[in-house]
Short mmCIF file of C-alpha atoms in Angstrom, two decimals:
data_model
loop_
_atom_site.label_atom_id
_atom_site.label_comp_id
_atom_site.label_asym_id
_atom_site.label_seq_id
_atom_site.Cartn_x
_atom_site.Cartn_y
_atom_site.Cartn_z
CA MET A 19 105.37 71.70 135.83
CA ALA A 20 102.20 73.57 135.85
CA LEU A 21 100.64 75.60 133.59
CA ILE A 22 99.81 78.11 136.95
CA ASP A 23 100.96 78.05 140.47
CA ILE A 24 99.48 80.92 142.56
CA ASP A 25 100.17 80.66 146.09
CA ASN A 26 98.14 81.57 148.94
CA LEU A 27 98.30 85.46 146.95
CA VAL A 28 96.52 87.94 148.28
CA PHE A 29 94.97 91.29 146.11
CA GLY A 30 93.25 94.09 146.86
CA TYR A 31 92.28 97.45 145.51
CA GLY A 32 93.92 99.94 147.70
CA LYS A 33 93.86 100.31 151.21
CA ALA A 34 90.10 98.02 150.48
CA ALA A 35 89.05 94.61 152.24
CA PRO A 36 91.13 91.99 149.63
CA VAL A 37 89.43 91.00 146.61
CA LEU A 38 91.81 87.18 146.96
CA ASP A 39 92.01 86.32 149.89
CA GLY A 40 94.66 83.93 150.39
CA VAL A 41 93.80 81.76 146.79
CA SER A 42 96.54 78.76 146.45
CA LEU A 43 95.61 77.27 142.77
CA SER A 44 97.75 74.63 140.39
CA ILE A 45 95.77 74.88 137.24
CA ALA A 46 97.97 71.86 134.87
CA HIS A 47 98.95 71.16 131.64
CA GLY A 48 95.11 70.84 129.21
CA GLU A 49 93.02 71.16 132.10
CA ARG A 50 89.49 72.67 131.68
CA ILE A 51 89.05 74.49 134.56
CA ALA A 52 85.95 76.79 135.20
CA ILE A 53 86.06 79.33 138.23
CA LEU A 54 82.56 79.69 139.75
CA GLY A 55 81.92 82.20 141.51
CA GLY A 56 78.47 85.24 142.29
CA ASN A 57 78.96 88.99 141.61
CA GLY A 58 82.23 90.43 143.75
CA SER A 59 83.60 87.04 144.34
CA GLY A 60 86.60 87.67 142.33
CA LYS A 61 86.73 86.00 139.43
CA THR A 62 87.81 88.61 137.39
CA THR A 63 89.86 89.75 139.25
CA LEU A 64 91.46 85.83 139.85
CA ALA A 65 90.95 85.25 136.33
CA GLN A 66 93.92 88.73 135.37
CA TRP A 67 96.41 87.03 137.74
CA ILE A 68 96.24 83.77 136.13
CA ALA A 69 96.07 85.61 132.39
CA GLY A 70 99.65 87.79 133.67
CA SER A 71 97.54 91.97 133.03
CA LEU A 72 98.24 91.71 136.73
CA PRO A 73 100.13 92.61 139.04
CA ARG A 74 100.15 96.25 136.96
CA PRO A 75 102.82 99.83 138.89
CA GLY A 76 100.68 99.95 141.69
CA MET A 77 98.53 97.07 142.12
CA THR A 78 100.15 94.31 143.19
CA ALA A 79 99.73 91.84 145.52
CA ARG A 80 99.66 92.39 149.47
CA SER A 81 101.36 88.55 149.96
CA GLY A 82 101.48 85.27 147.85
CA THR A 83 102.63 84.41 144.78
CA LEU A 84 102.27 83.28 141.63
CA HIS A 85 104.23 81.70 138.79
CA ALA A 86 103.69 80.74 135.05
CA GLU A 87 105.55 77.49 133.70
CA GLY A 88 108.11 78.20 137.26
CA LYS A 89 108.58 81.29 136.42
CA PRO A 90 106.19 84.96 137.99
CA TRP A 91 104.30 87.01 134.55
CA SER A 92 106.93 89.69 135.24
CA ASP A 93 109.91 88.20 133.89
CA TRP A 94 108.40 87.30 131.10
CA ASP A 95 108.86 89.56 127.85
CA ALA A 96 105.61 89.64 125.50
CA LEU A 97 106.03 88.13 122.94
CA LYS A 98 106.47 84.22 124.86
CA ARG A 99 102.61 85.10 127.85
CA ALA A 100 101.03 86.80 123.88
CA GLU A 101 102.13 83.26 122.89
CA THR A 102 101.65 81.50 126.54
CA ILE A 103 98.08 83.40 127.51
CA GLN A 104 95.05 84.59 125.89
CA PHE A 105 92.03 86.69 128.15
CA VAL A 106 88.53 87.37 126.93
CA GLY A 107 87.18 89.48 128.52
CA GLN A 108 83.35 90.69 129.55
CA ILE A 109 82.20 93.41 127.77
CA PRO A 110 82.59 92.15 123.61
CA SER A 111 83.76 95.47 122.53
CA GLN A 112 86.64 96.11 125.02
CA GLN A 113 88.21 93.21 123.16
CA ILE A 114 88.16 94.86 120.00
CA SER A 115 92.17 95.89 119.46
CA GLY A 116 91.19 99.09 117.36
CA PHE A 117 93.75 98.62 115.01
CA ALA A 118 91.37 96.86 112.13
CA PHE A 119 88.97 97.94 109.40
CA THR A 120 87.37 93.93 108.75
CA VAL A 121 86.89 91.04 111.15
CA TYR A 122 89.76 89.80 109.07
CA ASP A 123 92.93 92.19 110.16
CA GLU A 124 91.42 91.95 113.37
CA LEU A 125 92.03 88.41 113.38
CA VAL A 126 96.37 88.61 111.34
CA PHE A 127 96.61 91.94 113.79
CA GLY A 128 98.10 89.37 116.73
CA PRO A 129 100.47 87.03 114.41
CA GLY A 130 101.31 90.43 112.35
CA ASN A 131 103.06 90.90 115.50
CA LEU A 132 104.45 88.11 116.83
CA GLY A 133 106.21 88.39 113.17
CA LEU A 134 105.01 84.47 111.85
CA GLU A 135 105.38 82.75 108.26
CA GLU A 136 102.17 84.90 105.70
CA ALA A 137 101.33 81.66 105.37
CA GLU A 138 100.45 80.37 108.76
CA ILE A 139 99.32 83.99 108.87
CA ARG A 140 96.06 82.51 106.95
CA LYS A 141 96.20 79.01 107.82
CA ARG A 142 95.62 80.48 111.09
CA ALA A 143 93.13 82.68 110.69
CA ASP A 144 90.96 80.31 108.25
CA TRP A 145 91.37 77.30 111.31
CA ALA A 146 89.73 80.86 113.62
CA LEU A 147 86.61 81.79 111.35
CA ASP A 148 85.14 78.26 110.47
CA THR A 149 86.08 77.43 114.36
CA CYS A 150 84.19 80.15 116.19
CA ASN A 151 81.80 80.71 112.78
CA LEU A 152 82.82 83.84 111.20
CA ARG A 153 83.48 83.38 108.05
CA HIS A 154 79.94 85.12 106.79
CA LEU A 155 81.94 87.97 109.21
CA VAL A 156 84.88 88.82 107.17
CA GLU A 157 84.57 91.68 105.34
CA ARG A 158 82.57 92.81 108.33
CA ASP A 159 84.23 96.22 110.84
CA PRO A 160 84.59 95.33 113.86
CA PHE A 161 82.65 97.93 115.87
CA THR A 162 79.65 97.56 113.33
CA LEU A 163 78.87 93.67 114.94
CA SER A 164 76.27 92.58 117.82
CA GLY A 165 77.12 92.16 121.08
CA GLY A 166 77.43 88.29 121.16
CA GLU A 167 79.53 88.41 117.01
CA GLN A 168 82.04 90.55 118.73
CA GLN A 169 82.81 88.09 121.24
CA ARG A 170 83.05 85.03 118.65
CA LEU A 171 85.51 86.99 116.95
CA SER A 172 87.09 88.03 120.33
CA ILE A 173 88.25 84.60 121.38
CA ALA A 174 88.53 83.89 117.63
CA ALA A 175 92.36 86.66 117.98
CA ALA A 176 92.90 85.18 121.66
CA LEU A 177 92.61 81.87 119.32
CA VAL A 178 94.99 82.88 116.30
CA MET A 179 97.43 83.51 118.92
CA GLN A 180 97.41 79.41 118.92
CA PRO A 181 98.74 79.68 123.40
CA LYS A 182 98.80 77.46 125.70
CA ALA A 183 96.17 78.52 127.88
CA LEU A 184 92.71 80.56 127.22
CA VAL A 185 91.12 82.56 129.72
CA LEU A 186 87.58 83.06 130.29
CA ASP A 187 85.64 85.92 131.73
CA GLU A 188 82.32 85.11 131.13
CA PRO A 189 81.95 84.41 127.29
CA THR A 190 78.29 83.59 126.69
CA GLY A 191 76.85 86.43 128.74
CA ASN A 192 76.09 88.27 125.14
CA PHE A 193 74.72 85.85 123.42
CA ASP A 194 71.46 83.94 123.31
CA PRO A 195 70.98 80.25 124.02
CA GLU A 196 70.92 78.99 120.95
CA SER A 197 74.70 80.64 119.87
CA ARG A 198 75.76 79.79 123.64
CA GLU A 199 75.37 76.12 122.82
CA LYS A 200 77.33 76.32 119.61
CA LEU A 201 80.04 78.40 120.91
CA LEU A 202 80.04 75.47 123.92
CA ASN A 203 80.60 73.09 121.21
CA GLN A 204 82.88 74.96 118.96
CA ILE A 205 84.98 75.37 122.41
CA ASN A 206 84.69 71.38 123.27
CA GLN A 207 86.42 71.00 119.33
CA LEU A 208 89.78 73.32 120.24
CA PRO A 209 92.54 70.91 120.83
CA GLU A 210 93.23 68.60 123.47
CA ASP A 211 96.46 69.95 125.05
CA LEU A 212 95.46 73.65 125.35
CA THR A 213 94.83 74.59 128.53
CA VAL A 214 90.62 76.93 129.00
CA ILE A 215 89.60 78.67 132.25
CA LEU A 216 86.66 79.44 132.07
CA CYS A 217 84.33 81.65 134.64
CA ASP A 218 81.76 82.44 135.08
CA MET A 219 78.31 82.83 137.15
CA ALA A 220 76.61 80.23 135.30
CA LEU A 221 76.25 76.84 135.68
CA LYS A 222 75.13 75.82 131.74
CA PRO A 223 79.24 76.86 130.82
CA ALA A 224 81.40 75.69 132.98
CA LEU A 225 79.25 71.54 133.01
CA ALA A 226 79.21 71.93 129.70
CA ILE A 227 83.58 73.42 129.34
CA ALA A 228 84.91 72.10 132.44
CA ARG A 229 85.83 69.03 134.47
CA ARG A 230 87.46 70.53 137.29
CA PHE A 231 85.62 73.30 140.10
CA LEU A 232 86.48 75.74 141.72
CA LEU A 233 83.99 77.88 143.70
CA LEU A 234 84.78 81.14 144.89
CA ASP A 235 83.57 82.64 147.74
CA GLU A 236 84.28 86.53 148.72
CA GLY A 237 87.54 85.72 147.26
CA ARG A 238 88.39 82.91 149.01
CA ILE A 239 88.77 79.14 146.34
CA VAL A 240 85.68 77.22 149.24
CA ALA A 241 85.51 74.36 146.51
CA ASP A 242 88.46 72.41 144.41
CA SER A 243 86.00 69.06 142.79
CA ASP A 244 84.12 68.24 140.11
CA ALA A 245 81.41 68.76 139.06
CA GLN A 246 79.62 66.21 141.64
CA ALA A 247 80.92 67.39 144.51
CA ILE A 248 80.60 71.14 143.21
CA LEU A 249 77.16 70.76 142.56
CA ALA A 250 76.64 69.33 146.09
CA HIS A 251 78.39 72.19 147.69
CA PRO A 252 75.80 74.12 149.50
CA ARG A 253 77.56 77.72 148.29
CA THR A 254 77.00 76.69 145.08
CA LEU A 255 73.60 76.08 145.22
CA GLU A 256 73.38 79.37 147.60
CA VAL A 257 75.16 81.01 145.19
CA PHE A 258 73.20 79.82 141.12
CA GLY A 259 71.01 77.57 141.52
CA ALA A 260 71.19 74.38 139.95
CA PRO A 261 69.93 72.98 136.43
CA ALA A 262 66.58 71.87 136.56
CA VAL A 263 67.13 68.15 136.69
CA THR A 264 69.68 68.30 139.39
CA GLU A 265 67.08 70.45 141.09
CA ALA A 266 64.31 67.71 140.32
CA ALA A 267 67.52 64.86 142.06
CA LEU A 268 68.33 66.96 144.91
CA ALA A 269 64.22 67.19 145.96
CA ILE A 270 64.33 63.24 144.79
CA ARG A 271 67.36 62.80 147.48
CA ALA A 272 66.04 65.49 150.77
CA ALA A 273 62.42 62.87 150.34
CA GLY A 274 65.45 59.89 150.86
CA ARG A 275 64.39 58.56 148.21
CA TRP A 276 67.55 58.72 146.00
CA PRO A 277 69.91 55.77 146.29
CA GLU A 278 73.01 55.88 148.23
CA GLY A 279 76.13 56.99 146.61
CA LYS A 280 74.08 57.60 142.90
CA PRO A 281 75.59 60.71 141.02
CA LEU A 282 72.82 63.17 140.86
CA PRO A 283 72.59 64.30 137.36
CA LEU A 284 73.70 67.44 135.38
CA THR A 285 71.77 67.64 131.91
CA TYR A 286 68.64 66.00 130.37
CA GLY A 287 70.45 63.12 128.84
CA GLN A 288 71.57 61.62 131.96
CA ALA A 289 68.90 62.37 134.14
CA GLU A 290 66.88 60.56 132.43
CA ALA A 291 68.07 57.08 132.55
CA LEU A 292 68.71 57.91 136.58
CA PHE A 293 65.02 59.37 136.93
CA LYS A 294 64.20 55.09 134.88
CA GLU A 295 66.77 53.89 137.84
CA VAL A 296 64.88 55.60 140.34
CA SER A 297 61.12 54.71 139.77
CA HIS A 298 61.86 51.59 139.46
CA ALA A 299 63.93 51.35 142.86
CA HIS A 300 60.58 52.27 144.19
CA GLY A 301 58.08 50.60 141.71
CA MET B 10 91.54 92.59 103.60
CA ILE B 11 89.81 95.83 102.19
CA THR B 12 88.01 94.88 98.88
CA GLN B 13 86.78 97.76 96.99
CA GLY B 14 83.74 98.51 97.03
CA SER B 15 82.93 97.01 101.16
CA SER B 16 80.25 99.19 102.34
CA GLN B 17 80.12 97.58 106.04
CA THR B 18 83.18 99.25 107.28
CA GLY B 19 82.47 102.52 109.89
CA THR B 20 80.61 105.15 108.36
CA ALA B 21 82.45 108.01 109.62
CA LEU B 22 85.04 106.94 106.50
CA LEU B 23 85.34 109.20 103.68
CA TYR B 24 87.00 106.79 101.81
CA VAL B 25 84.44 106.59 98.31
CA PRO B 26 85.13 102.84 97.16
CA GLY B 27 86.54 102.05 93.32
CA ASN B 28 88.96 101.22 91.16
CA SER B 29 90.03 104.22 89.58
CA PHE B 30 94.02 104.65 88.73
CA ILE B 31 93.94 107.11 92.07
CA HIS B 32 92.23 104.54 94.57
CA ARG B 33 95.05 101.36 92.35
CA MET B 34 98.20 103.90 93.76
CA ASN B 35 100.30 103.42 96.80
CA PRO B 36 99.29 105.66 99.48
CA LEU B 37 102.64 106.56 100.08
CA THR B 38 102.39 107.96 97.00
CA LYS B 39 99.80 109.58 98.11
CA LEU B 40 100.53 111.01 100.70
CA VAL B 41 104.21 112.15 99.61
CA GLY B 42 101.87 113.77 96.76
CA LEU B 43 100.15 116.13 98.63
CA LEU B 44 102.55 116.58 100.85
CA TRP B 45 103.95 117.82 97.19
CA LEU B 46 100.64 119.76 96.64
CA ALA B 47 100.85 121.98 100.07
CA ALA B 48 104.50 122.72 99.63
CA THR B 49 103.36 124.02 96.09
CA THR B 50 100.01 125.80 96.69
CA PHE B 51 102.58 128.40 98.54
CA MET B 52 104.97 129.50 96.28
CA LEU B 53 101.94 129.75 93.69
CA PRO B 54 100.68 132.93 92.52
CA PRO B 55 96.86 132.02 92.47
CA GLY B 56 96.43 131.57 88.95
CA GLY B 57 98.92 127.88 90.06
CA MET B 58 96.61 127.05 93.39
CA ALA B 59 93.22 127.61 90.97
CA THR B 60 94.56 125.48 88.28
CA ILE B 61 95.85 122.99 91.56
CA PHE B 62 92.44 122.87 92.98
CA VAL B 63 90.68 122.66 89.53
CA ALA B 64 92.82 119.05 88.72
CA THR B 65 92.11 117.74 91.53
CA PHE B 66 88.99 118.60 91.44
CA LEU B 67 89.07 116.84 87.92
CA PHE B 68 90.19 114.24 89.34
CA GLY B 69 88.26 113.50 92.12
CA VAL B 70 84.76 113.73 90.17
CA LEU B 71 87.04 111.08 87.42
CA ALA B 72 87.62 108.91 90.90
CA GLY B 73 83.77 108.94 91.70
CA ALA B 74 84.30 111.46 94.35
CA GLY B 75 82.69 113.65 92.88
CA LYS B 76 79.26 114.07 94.67
CA ALA B 77 81.73 113.30 97.82
CA PHE B 78 83.79 115.65 97.25
CA ILE B 79 81.14 118.71 95.74
CA LYS B 80 78.88 118.39 98.99
CA ARG B 81 81.52 118.79 101.50
CA LEU B 82 83.96 121.43 99.31
CA ILE B 83 81.17 123.72 99.80
CA LEU B 84 79.86 122.79 103.69
CA THR B 85 83.56 123.89 104.32
CA LEU B 86 84.77 126.66 101.50
CA GLY B 87 81.06 128.56 101.64
CA PRO B 88 81.24 129.47 105.30
CA PHE B 89 85.40 130.27 104.98
CA ALA B 90 83.84 132.36 101.54
CA ILE B 91 81.36 135.31 104.07
CA PHE B 92 84.07 134.36 106.84
CA LEU B 93 87.30 135.73 104.27
CA PHE B 94 85.91 138.07 102.75
CA VAL B 95 82.85 139.86 105.36
CA ILE B 96 87.34 139.89 107.36
CA HIS B 97 89.35 141.10 104.34
CA GLY B 98 87.18 142.67 102.10
CA VAL B 99 84.83 144.87 104.93
CA LEU B 100 86.32 144.59 108.34
CA ILE B 101 89.11 145.42 107.88
CA GLU B 102 90.51 148.66 106.63
CA ARG B 103 93.38 149.89 103.68
CA HIS B 104 93.63 152.41 101.94
CA ASP B 105 91.46 151.00 98.57
CA THR B 106 88.19 151.40 101.01
CA ILE B 107 85.53 152.69 99.27
CA GLN B 108 81.81 153.85 101.12
CA HIS B 109 78.73 152.30 100.11
CA GLU B 110 75.73 154.14 101.86
CA TRP B 111 76.19 152.15 105.30
CA ILE B 112 78.92 149.34 103.83
CA SER B 113 82.13 149.28 103.37
CA PHE B 114 84.46 147.93 100.25
CA SER B 115 88.04 147.38 100.05
CA PRO B 116 88.49 145.55 96.51
CA GLU B 117 92.44 144.82 97.74
CA GLY B 118 91.31 143.19 100.27
CA ALA B 119 88.78 140.98 98.51
CA GLN B 120 92.31 140.46 96.98
CA TYR B 121 94.03 139.72 99.25
CA MET B 122 90.70 137.37 100.49
CA LEU B 123 90.45 135.58 97.22
CA LYS B 124 94.41 133.84 97.51
CA ILE B 125 93.79 132.27 100.62
CA LEU B 126 89.61 131.21 99.59
CA VAL B 127 92.09 129.33 97.08
CA ARG B 128 94.86 128.05 98.85
CA VAL B 129 92.44 126.19 101.38
CA ALA B 130 90.41 125.37 98.30
CA ALA B 131 93.68 123.89 96.98
CA LEU B 132 94.83 122.21 99.75
CA LEU B 133 91.45 120.62 100.55
CA ALA B 134 90.76 119.67 97.68
CA ALA B 135 94.08 117.34 97.92
CA SER B 136 93.04 116.58 100.98
CA MET B 137 89.80 115.82 100.02
CA LEU B 138 90.83 113.30 96.97
CA PHE B 139 93.79 111.95 99.04
CA VAL B 140 90.72 110.47 101.57
CA THR B 141 88.24 109.46 99.84
CA THR B 142 90.41 107.45 96.83
CA THR B 143 92.48 105.80 99.48
CA HIS B 144 90.65 102.84 103.08
CA PRO B 145 92.45 103.93 105.58
CA ALA B 146 93.52 100.47 106.21
CA ASN B 147 95.60 100.55 102.92
CA LEU B 148 97.50 103.63 104.38
CA LEU B 149 98.49 101.41 107.69
CA LYS B 150 99.80 99.08 105.80
CA ALA B 151 101.49 100.49 103.34
CA LEU B 152 102.98 102.06 106.62
CA ASP B 153 103.58 98.58 107.94
CA SER B 154 104.80 97.59 105.26
CA HIS B 155 107.47 99.84 104.88
CA GLY B 156 108.78 99.85 108.58
CA VAL B 157 106.52 102.49 109.99
CA PRO B 158 106.74 102.33 113.61
CA PRO B 159 103.33 100.19 114.84
CA GLY B 160 102.03 102.73 117.49
CA ILE B 161 102.71 105.80 114.48
CA ALA B 162 100.37 103.77 112.25
CA TYR B 163 97.94 102.75 114.93
CA LEU B 164 97.61 106.70 115.74
CA ILE B 165 95.80 107.13 112.22
CA ALA B 166 93.93 104.45 112.77
CA SER B 167 92.67 103.55 115.83
CA PRO B 168 90.82 107.77 115.98
CA LEU B 169 88.69 106.83 113.00
CA LEU B 170 87.80 103.54 114.04
CA LEU B 171 87.27 104.92 117.35
CA LEU B 172 85.09 107.74 116.70
CA GLU B 173 81.69 105.56 115.84
CA PRO B 174 81.93 103.79 119.22
CA PHE B 175 82.13 106.62 121.13
CA SER B 176 79.78 108.60 118.88
CA ALA B 177 76.82 105.99 120.12
CA ARG B 178 77.84 106.25 123.72
CA ALA B 179 77.34 109.80 124.14
CA ARG B 180 74.29 109.08 122.78
CA ALA B 181 73.77 106.21 125.15
CA ILE B 182 74.60 108.46 127.70
CA ARG B 183 72.17 111.64 126.30
CA ASP B 184 69.36 109.07 126.58
CA ALA B 185 70.13 108.24 130.37
CA GLN B 186 70.87 110.98 131.91
CA GLN B 187 67.40 112.26 129.49
CA ALA B 188 65.40 109.13 131.05
CA ARG B 189 66.91 110.62 134.58
CA GLY B 190 65.52 113.97 134.12
CA LEU B 191 68.37 115.67 132.79
CA ASP B 192 67.20 118.64 130.82
CA LEU B 193 69.02 119.59 127.67
CA THR B 194 65.52 121.20 126.04
CA GLY B 195 66.00 124.04 128.44
CA SER B 196 67.41 127.52 128.10
CA TRP B 197 71.56 127.65 127.31
CA LYS B 198 72.50 128.35 130.73
CA ALA B 199 70.27 125.00 131.95
CA ARG B 200 72.44 122.98 128.34
CA VAL B 201 75.25 124.60 129.96
CA LYS B 202 73.97 122.74 133.63
CA ALA B 203 73.23 119.59 132.18
CA PHE B 204 77.16 119.33 130.18
CA PRO B 205 78.86 118.48 132.79
CA ALA B 206 76.77 114.95 133.48
CA LEU B 207 77.48 114.14 130.02
CA LEU B 208 80.64 114.99 130.09
CA ILE B 209 81.50 113.02 132.96
CA PRO B 210 81.44 110.21 132.10
CA LEU B 211 81.55 109.91 128.15
CA VAL B 212 85.37 110.44 129.76
CA THR B 213 85.43 108.47 132.42
CA LEU B 214 84.23 105.09 130.14
CA ALA B 215 86.89 105.87 127.90
CA LEU B 216 89.47 105.73 130.48
CA SER B 217 88.18 103.19 131.23
CA ASP B 218 87.81 101.73 128.16
CA LEU B 219 91.36 103.61 126.66
CA ASP B 220 92.48 100.37 130.02
CA HIS B 221 91.09 97.64 128.51
CA ARG B 222 92.59 98.13 125.29
CA ALA B 223 95.85 98.42 126.89
CA THR B 224 95.64 94.86 127.72
CA VAL B 225 94.01 93.84 123.88
CA LEU B 226 96.81 95.12 122.44
CA ASP B 227 99.09 93.56 124.83
CA GLY B 228 98.24 90.24 125.03
CA ARG B 229 97.99 90.99 121.49
CA ALA B 230 101.62 91.26 120.66
CA PHE B 231 101.50 95.03 119.64
CA ARG B 232 105.24 96.52 119.63
CA ALA B 233 106.50 93.08 120.73
CA ARG B 234 108.85 93.72 117.88
CA PRO B 235 109.44 96.60 115.89
CA PHE B 236 107.55 95.96 112.74
CA ARG B 237 104.45 93.06 112.19
CA VAL B 238 103.79 91.22 109.16
CA VAL B 239 101.44 92.27 106.93
CA LEU B 240 98.57 91.01 104.89
CA ASP B 241 98.01 91.71 101.46
CA ALA B 242 99.87 94.97 100.95
CA PRO B 243 99.20 98.10 98.47
CA VAL B 244 101.13 96.99 95.64
CA ASP B 245 104.80 99.62 95.89
CA ARG B 246 104.85 99.67 91.60
CA PRO B 247 109.02 100.85 90.95
CA TYR B 248 107.70 103.88 89.37
CA GLU B 249 106.45 105.18 92.44
CA ARG B 250 109.25 104.70 94.81
CA TRP B 251 111.12 106.63 92.55
CA LEU B 252 108.00 109.57 92.50
CA ARG B 253 107.98 109.96 95.79
CA ARG B 254 111.68 109.58 96.07
CA ALA B 255 111.45 112.84 93.51
CA LEU B 256 108.74 114.73 95.17
CA LEU B 257 110.25 114.28 98.85
CA ILE B 258 113.80 115.84 97.29
CA ALA B 259 111.17 118.99 95.95
CA ILE B 260 109.73 119.32 99.52
CA PRO B 261 112.71 120.67 101.33
CA LEU B 262 114.04 122.45 98.03
CA GLN B 263 110.85 124.62 97.29
CA ILE B 264 110.82 125.40 100.45
CA GLY B 265 114.47 126.62 100.63
CA VAL B 266 113.72 128.53 97.50
CA LEU B 267 110.11 129.84 98.71
CA LEU B 268 112.88 131.56 102.35
CA TRP B 269 115.73 132.98 100.71
CA LEU B 270 112.89 135.11 98.11
#
């Protein structure tokens, strides 16, 4: 059974044009999936549906359904839902509970609500502190942290719930390049059975984490494929551009010098080998 | 996991880190003690209230919070004393009012003013002793570990925690509106006119924050169970439990006696 099943979902705020316009999508357990799209493409709204923050009174689907492990979110109780999926939004300061005076208390807040054993809560908190590189901030007031630190804290607070799925909405927006690399590495080291759904309007984090890519455009899924196909999609180039090495390969391909069937490079490592091959092929 | 001496918690707190006897008391014992003192001040003559004031002040000094005590007491009681003196000593006419040149003065009014002032001072000093020696995190943990519904603990914690970010946002809005040409340095009329331009975005953003915060709390299973599991709850010694029970019995009795007499 799929973790998330969305069938022809149409949703809009009030009477405005739909933000999600006939979205159908199935997400399996353990998938690493990126939902890409430009501003206003419906990424955050789709993420909220997936995470169960929607529907709400006055904000219901015009048509279509969403099922999590076979039943709509409305049939789930609050405990099971929190243990199943966690959502981390874009604005770090809005992801803090407002209940904890220290980073450590913020981390143990959720597991405390789950009613777990004290030893289990401490074990989870220790793991999350190391995973998200927060140990040196353990005594700090969450509201005094920088944006990047707050974002790491909100991801850690989601991870301590040990959900089956983690939905990240532009998680690296507040990070400098070095911190971004570190966080992406940390996400990649998360347990394999954890489903990670990343919504972003930057290719780099998506390419670093995901193995499946959705391209959302004006509320519709216009591509659902692997990295190679998504990079070759014309809307990808229009909305995001491409990584520099991929741009170079595309220019070579446009000039008719890229070997037929060769994948485009996504990283510098891949590019080095591929460019050497192309260079040898053309003398 | 609040350690005594932690200096990186919110700046809006009056808590003074320390390890005194009063710091180590269970926050619920201190809270009940504060309620008992408040009830007691209404029963005692001014001399008794003054004794409570001096005693709590001395306890505050012994707990290392003397500076905070003096600053807050002067800031609060100073203007209040002047206000009370003008109202009761000067403005309200009594049978013993003495007219001297252009000023009138009532010794009975001044005595009444002193009575109110000493009572407020005793209440304020007792409250100060509580807030300067009790970190709100410990109070929350004490409430949680005694089965108080998490919603009530949240009502206590969130205003204290959100005050600082809320003030920072207010300053950011002020700066942004000034950069767009809003005049906040002109006459009072101009300032009143500018007020909605500051207030509306502040309220709108606060409401938007509420929505997000509610989603976060739902996501962390807040109130999914009637009680939470609390780590590092403050120690609750048997004698403190007995003391609380005794005080909780004494409070309604004192109020009953007060109403009866």
